[in-house]
Amino acid sequence: MSASTDLEQRCVLPFYLRMMGLNALSRDVPFDSLREVARGTTDDEVAELLASHWRPRVMGAWLASGRTRRLEAALLESLETSLGSLTAPPLATVALHGLGVKAVPSLTTYLRLDLENGWGSASFVAAVLERLDATPTGISIDDQDRGAVDGMLFVARCLAEAEPGTLPADV
């Protein structure tokens, strides 16, 4: 990222490599640092990240955890316009964690586009939909996908704790 903004310097550059795609499953997630950044980031700033290109979008998703109800429209729009495997898993996970069944239409839209374009996150998003009792037809979901959803939900729950007074949802 060449001319990055202060927001990107603070919220994106230090974290996105560890947090993109399914990387949060296999890398050491800097929970304390991310919680600190989340507490110092406004809803408007997170919405700005969610509306940006892929790197900020990844971190916007994770920083939205714990405040999804306030950022519902921005999160769902970002999910629907996500273009693949670097952004879709964090967006789908945070939508599942914070919005539950409200996210089904956006998850379904993303899944259709992923299948049409071969973006690479269809089975993960299908497993998220399965978790919401909205299992799509025509795509197989295996235990690896289900385990990935569980692992990513753990990350979302831990990051939701950054918001004072927010209790992680039991999705």
mmCIF file of C-alpha atoms in Angstrom:
data_model
loop_
_atom_site.group_PDB
_atom_site.id
_atom_site.type_symbol
_atom_site.label_atom_id
_atom_site.label_comp_id
_atom_site.label_asym_id
_atom_site.label_seq_id
_atom_site.Cartn_x
_atom_site.Cartn_y
_atom_site.Cartn_z
ATOM 1 C CA MET A 1 0.000 0.000 0.000
ATOM 2 C CA SER A 2 1.782 3.101 -1.130
ATOM 3 C CA ALA A 3 0.091 6.277 0.102
ATOM 4 C CA SER A 4 -1.591 4.799 3.144
ATOM 5 C CA THR A 5 -3.655 6.972 5.430
ATOM 6 C CA ASP A 6 -3.196 7.371 9.159
ATOM 7 C CA LEU A 7 -6.141 5.018 9.622
ATOM 8 C CA GLU A 8 -4.449 2.353 7.503
ATOM 9 C CA GLN A 9 -1.139 2.880 9.298
ATOM 10 C CA ARG A 10 -2.836 2.380 12.650
ATOM 11 C CA CYS A 11 -5.436 -0.287 11.917
ATOM 12 C CA VAL A 12 -4.371 -2.193 8.822
ATOM 13 C CA LEU A 13 -0.646 -2.416 8.145
ATOM 14 C CA PRO A 14 0.394 -3.980 11.462
ATOM 15 C CA PHE A 15 -2.284 -6.699 11.284
ATOM 16 C CA TYR A 16 -3.716 -7.594 7.882
ATOM 17 C CA LEU A 17 -1.233 -10.347 6.989
ATOM 18 C CA ARG A 18 -2.111 -12.273 10.141
ATOM 19 C CA MET A 19 -5.830 -11.658 9.785
ATOM 20 C CA MET A 20 -6.662 -12.019 6.064
ATOM 21 C CA GLY A 21 -8.475 -15.038 4.713
ATOM 22 C CA LEU A 22 -8.230 -17.888 7.180
ATOM 23 C CA ASN A 23 -4.823 -16.814 8.504
ATOM 24 C CA ALA A 24 -6.264 -16.072 11.938
ATOM 25 C CA LEU A 25 -6.606 -19.848 12.337
ATOM 26 C CA SER A 26 -2.927 -20.604 11.938
ATOM 27 C CA ARG A 27 -1.071 -17.527 13.075
ATOM 28 C CA ASP A 28 -0.630 -15.896 16.405
ATOM 29 C CA VAL A 29 -3.434 -13.372 16.612
ATOM 30 C CA PRO A 30 -2.283 -10.240 18.481
ATOM 31 C CA PHE A 31 -5.479 -10.030 20.535
ATOM 32 C CA ASP A 32 -4.256 -7.416 23.013
ATOM 33 C CA SER A 33 -2.983 -5.084 20.280
ATOM 34 C CA LEU A 34 -6.123 -5.518 18.204
ATOM 35 C CA ARG A 35 -8.391 -4.858 21.189
ATOM 36 C CA GLU A 36 -6.434 -1.691 21.944
ATOM 37 C CA VAL A 37 -6.739 -0.522 18.331
ATOM 38 C CA ALA A 38 -10.452 -1.386 18.313
ATOM 39 C CA ARG A 39 -11.064 0.698 21.445
ATOM 40 C CA GLY A 40 -9.313 3.647 19.786
ATOM 41 C CA THR A 41 -11.210 3.389 16.508
ATOM 42 C CA THR A 42 -14.587 4.997 15.910
ATOM 43 C CA ASP A 43 -17.536 3.357 14.192
ATOM 44 C CA ASP A 44 -17.143 5.819 11.302
ATOM 45 C CA GLU A 45 -13.515 4.767 10.873
ATOM 46 C CA VAL A 46 -14.459 1.091 10.870
ATOM 47 C CA ALA A 47 -17.189 1.803 8.289
ATOM 48 C CA GLU A 48 -14.564 3.570 6.169
ATOM 49 C CA LEU A 49 -12.347 0.494 6.333
ATOM 50 C CA LEU A 50 -15.262 -1.757 5.393
ATOM 51 C CA ALA A 51 -15.909 0.339 2.275
ATOM 52 C CA SER A 52 -12.304 0.328 1.114
ATOM 53 C CA HIS A 53 -10.116 -2.097 -0.842
ATOM 54 C CA TRP A 54 -9.232 -5.551 0.423
ATOM 55 C CA ARG A 55 -6.582 -4.884 3.092
ATOM 56 C CA PRO A 56 -8.596 -2.298 5.023
ATOM 57 C CA ARG A 57 -11.738 -4.359 4.472
ATOM 58 C CA VAL A 58 -10.158 -7.348 6.230
ATOM 59 C CA MET A 59 -9.339 -5.276 9.273
ATOM 60 C CA GLY A 60 -12.643 -3.419 9.140
ATOM 61 C CA ALA A 61 -14.348 -6.786 9.484
ATOM 62 C CA TRP A 62 -12.358 -7.772 12.555
ATOM 63 C CA LEU A 63 -12.661 -4.320 14.133
ATOM 64 C CA ALA A 64 -16.438 -4.483 13.602
ATOM 65 C CA SER A 65 -16.644 -7.485 15.903
ATOM 66 C CA GLY A 66 -18.453 -6.363 19.035
ATOM 67 C CA ARG A 67 -20.132 -3.445 17.283
ATOM 68 C CA THR A 68 -21.856 -5.201 14.410
ATOM 69 C CA ARG A 69 -25.315 -3.967 15.273
ATOM 70 C CA ARG A 70 -24.137 -0.364 14.931
ATOM 71 C CA LEU A 71 -22.274 -1.199 11.715
ATOM 72 C CA GLU A 72 -24.767 -3.674 10.269
ATOM 73 C CA ALA A 73 -25.353 -1.912 6.937
ATOM 74 C CA ALA A 74 -21.645 -1.267 6.307
ATOM 75 C CA LEU A 75 -20.675 -4.831 7.250
ATOM 76 C CA LEU A 76 -23.332 -6.449 5.062
ATOM 77 C CA GLU A 77 -22.531 -4.189 2.095
ATOM 78 C CA SER A 78 -18.853 -5.050 2.476
ATOM 79 C CA LEU A 79 -19.691 -8.758 2.565
ATOM 80 C CA GLU A 80 -21.864 -8.577 -0.530
ATOM 81 C CA THR A 81 -19.176 -6.703 -2.474
ATOM 82 C CA SER A 82 -16.256 -8.760 -1.195
ATOM 83 C CA LEU A 83 -14.338 -10.361 -4.019
ATOM 84 C CA GLY A 84 -12.971 -13.459 -2.454
ATOM 85 C CA SER A 85 -10.930 -15.509 -0.102
ATOM 86 C CA LEU A 86 -8.878 -12.735 1.507
ATOM 87 C CA THR A 87 -11.869 -10.755 2.765
ATOM 88 C CA ALA A 88 -14.906 -13.043 2.758
ATOM 89 C CA PRO A 89 -13.973 -15.316 5.697
ATOM 90 C CA PRO A 90 -13.459 -12.451 8.191
ATOM 91 C CA LEU A 91 -16.559 -10.618 6.934
ATOM 92 C CA ALA A 92 -18.730 -13.751 7.018
ATOM 93 C CA THR A 93 -17.433 -14.706 10.466
ATOM 94 C CA VAL A 94 -18.109 -11.322 12.029
ATOM 95 C CA ALA A 95 -21.545 -11.199 10.371
ATOM 96 C CA LEU A 96 -22.334 -14.651 11.772
ATOM 97 C CA HIS A 97 -21.102 -13.724 15.234
ATOM 98 C CA GLY A 98 -22.779 -10.344 15.527
ATOM 99 C CA LEU A 99 -25.811 -10.477 13.263
ATOM 100 C CA GLY A 100 -26.800 -14.124 13.039
ATOM 101 C CA VAL A 101 -29.757 -14.781 10.736
ATOM 102 C CA LYS A 102 -29.879 -11.114 9.676
ATOM 103 C CA ALA A 103 -26.743 -11.873 7.642
ATOM 104 C CA VAL A 104 -28.295 -14.732 5.623
ATOM 105 C CA PRO A 105 -29.327 -12.639 2.566
ATOM 106 C CA SER A 106 -25.859 -11.045 2.284
ATOM 107 C CA LEU A 107 -24.105 -14.368 2.843
ATOM 108 C CA THR A 108 -26.295 -15.935 0.153
ATOM 109 C CA THR A 109 -25.503 -13.096 -2.260
ATOM 110 C CA TYR A 110 -21.787 -13.476 -1.630
ATOM 111 C CA LEU A 111 -21.978 -17.262 -2.037
ATOM 112 C CA ARG A 112 -23.755 -16.979 -5.403
ATOM 113 C CA LEU A 113 -21.124 -14.539 -6.676
ATOM 114 C CA ASP A 114 -18.255 -16.665 -5.344
ATOM 115 C CA LEU A 115 -19.613 -19.757 -7.095
ATOM 116 C CA GLU A 116 -20.084 -17.801 -10.345
ATOM 117 C CA ASN A 117 -16.566 -16.345 -10.219
ATOM 118 C CA GLY A 118 -14.534 -19.016 -8.429
ATOM 119 C CA TRP A 119 -13.233 -16.697 -5.706
ATOM 120 C CA GLY A 120 -12.398 -19.519 -3.321
ATOM 121 C CA SER A 121 -14.485 -19.014 -0.190
ATOM 122 C CA ALA A 122 -17.720 -20.709 -1.221
ATOM 123 C CA SER A 123 -17.401 -23.741 1.048
ATOM 124 C CA PHE A 124 -16.477 -21.586 4.064
ATOM 125 C CA VAL A 125 -19.437 -19.260 3.503
ATOM 126 C CA ALA A 126 -21.675 -22.290 2.945
ATOM 127 C CA ALA A 127 -20.528 -23.611 6.346
ATOM 128 C CA VAL A 128 -21.416 -20.241 7.881
ATOM 129 C CA LEU A 129 -24.870 -20.485 6.307
ATOM 130 C CA GLU A 130 -25.202 -24.044 7.605
ATOM 131 C CA ARG A 131 -24.477 -22.722 11.091
ATOM 132 C CA LEU A 132 -27.471 -20.409 10.640
ATOM 133 C CA ASP A 133 -29.753 -23.269 9.517
ATOM 134 C CA ALA A 134 -29.723 -21.874 5.970
ATOM 135 C CA THR A 135 -27.650 -24.628 4.334
ATOM 136 C CA PRO A 136 -27.286 -23.938 0.615
ATOM 137 C CA THR A 137 -27.774 -26.672 -1.960
ATOM 138 C CA GLY A 138 -25.256 -27.627 -4.611
ATOM 139 C CA ILE A 139 -22.112 -27.175 -2.548
ATOM 140 C CA SER A 140 -20.461 -29.646 -0.241
ATOM 141 C CA ILE A 141 -19.467 -28.654 3.265
ATOM 142 C CA ASP A 142 -16.968 -30.790 5.116
ATOM 143 C CA ASP A 143 -15.624 -30.987 8.651
ATOM 144 C CA GLN A 144 -12.643 -28.827 7.689
ATOM 145 C CA ASP A 145 -15.017 -26.003 6.696
ATOM 146 C CA ARG A 146 -16.994 -26.426 9.913
ATOM 147 C CA GLY A 147 -13.804 -26.419 11.978
ATOM 148 C CA ALA A 148 -12.614 -23.269 10.209
ATOM 149 C CA VAL A 149 -15.892 -21.529 11.079
ATOM 150 C CA ASP A 150 -15.501 -22.563 14.720
ATOM 151 C CA GLY A 151 -11.921 -21.279 14.831
ATOM 152 C CA MET A 152 -12.763 -17.988 13.182
ATOM 153 C CA LEU A 153 -15.717 -17.525 15.565
ATOM 154 C CA PHE A 154 -13.325 -17.909 18.471
ATOM 155 C CA VAL A 155 -11.294 -14.999 17.070
ATOM 156 C CA ALA A 156 -14.428 -12.869 16.552
ATOM 157 C CA ARG A 157 -15.593 -13.549 20.109
ATOM 158 C CA CYS A 158 -12.216 -12.612 21.549
ATOM 159 C CA LEU A 159 -12.104 -9.393 19.559
ATOM 160 C CA ALA A 160 -15.679 -8.498 20.518
ATOM 161 C CA GLU A 161 -14.433 -8.202 24.065
ATOM 162 C CA ALA A 162 -12.720 -4.962 23.018
ATOM 163 C CA GLU A 163 -16.018 -3.153 23.219
ATOM 164 C CA PRO A 164 -16.867 -2.143 26.789
ATOM 165 C CA GLY A 165 -20.086 -3.746 27.959
ATOM 166 C CA THR A 166 -20.208 -6.161 25.023
ATOM 167 C CA LEU A 167 -20.621 -9.809 25.750
ATOM 168 C CA PRO A 168 -19.710 -12.297 23.005
ATOM 169 C CA ALA A 169 -22.741 -13.863 21.342
ATOM 170 C CA ASP A 170 -23.282 -17.589 21.540
ATOM 171 C CA VAL A 171 -23.575 -18.393 17.855
#
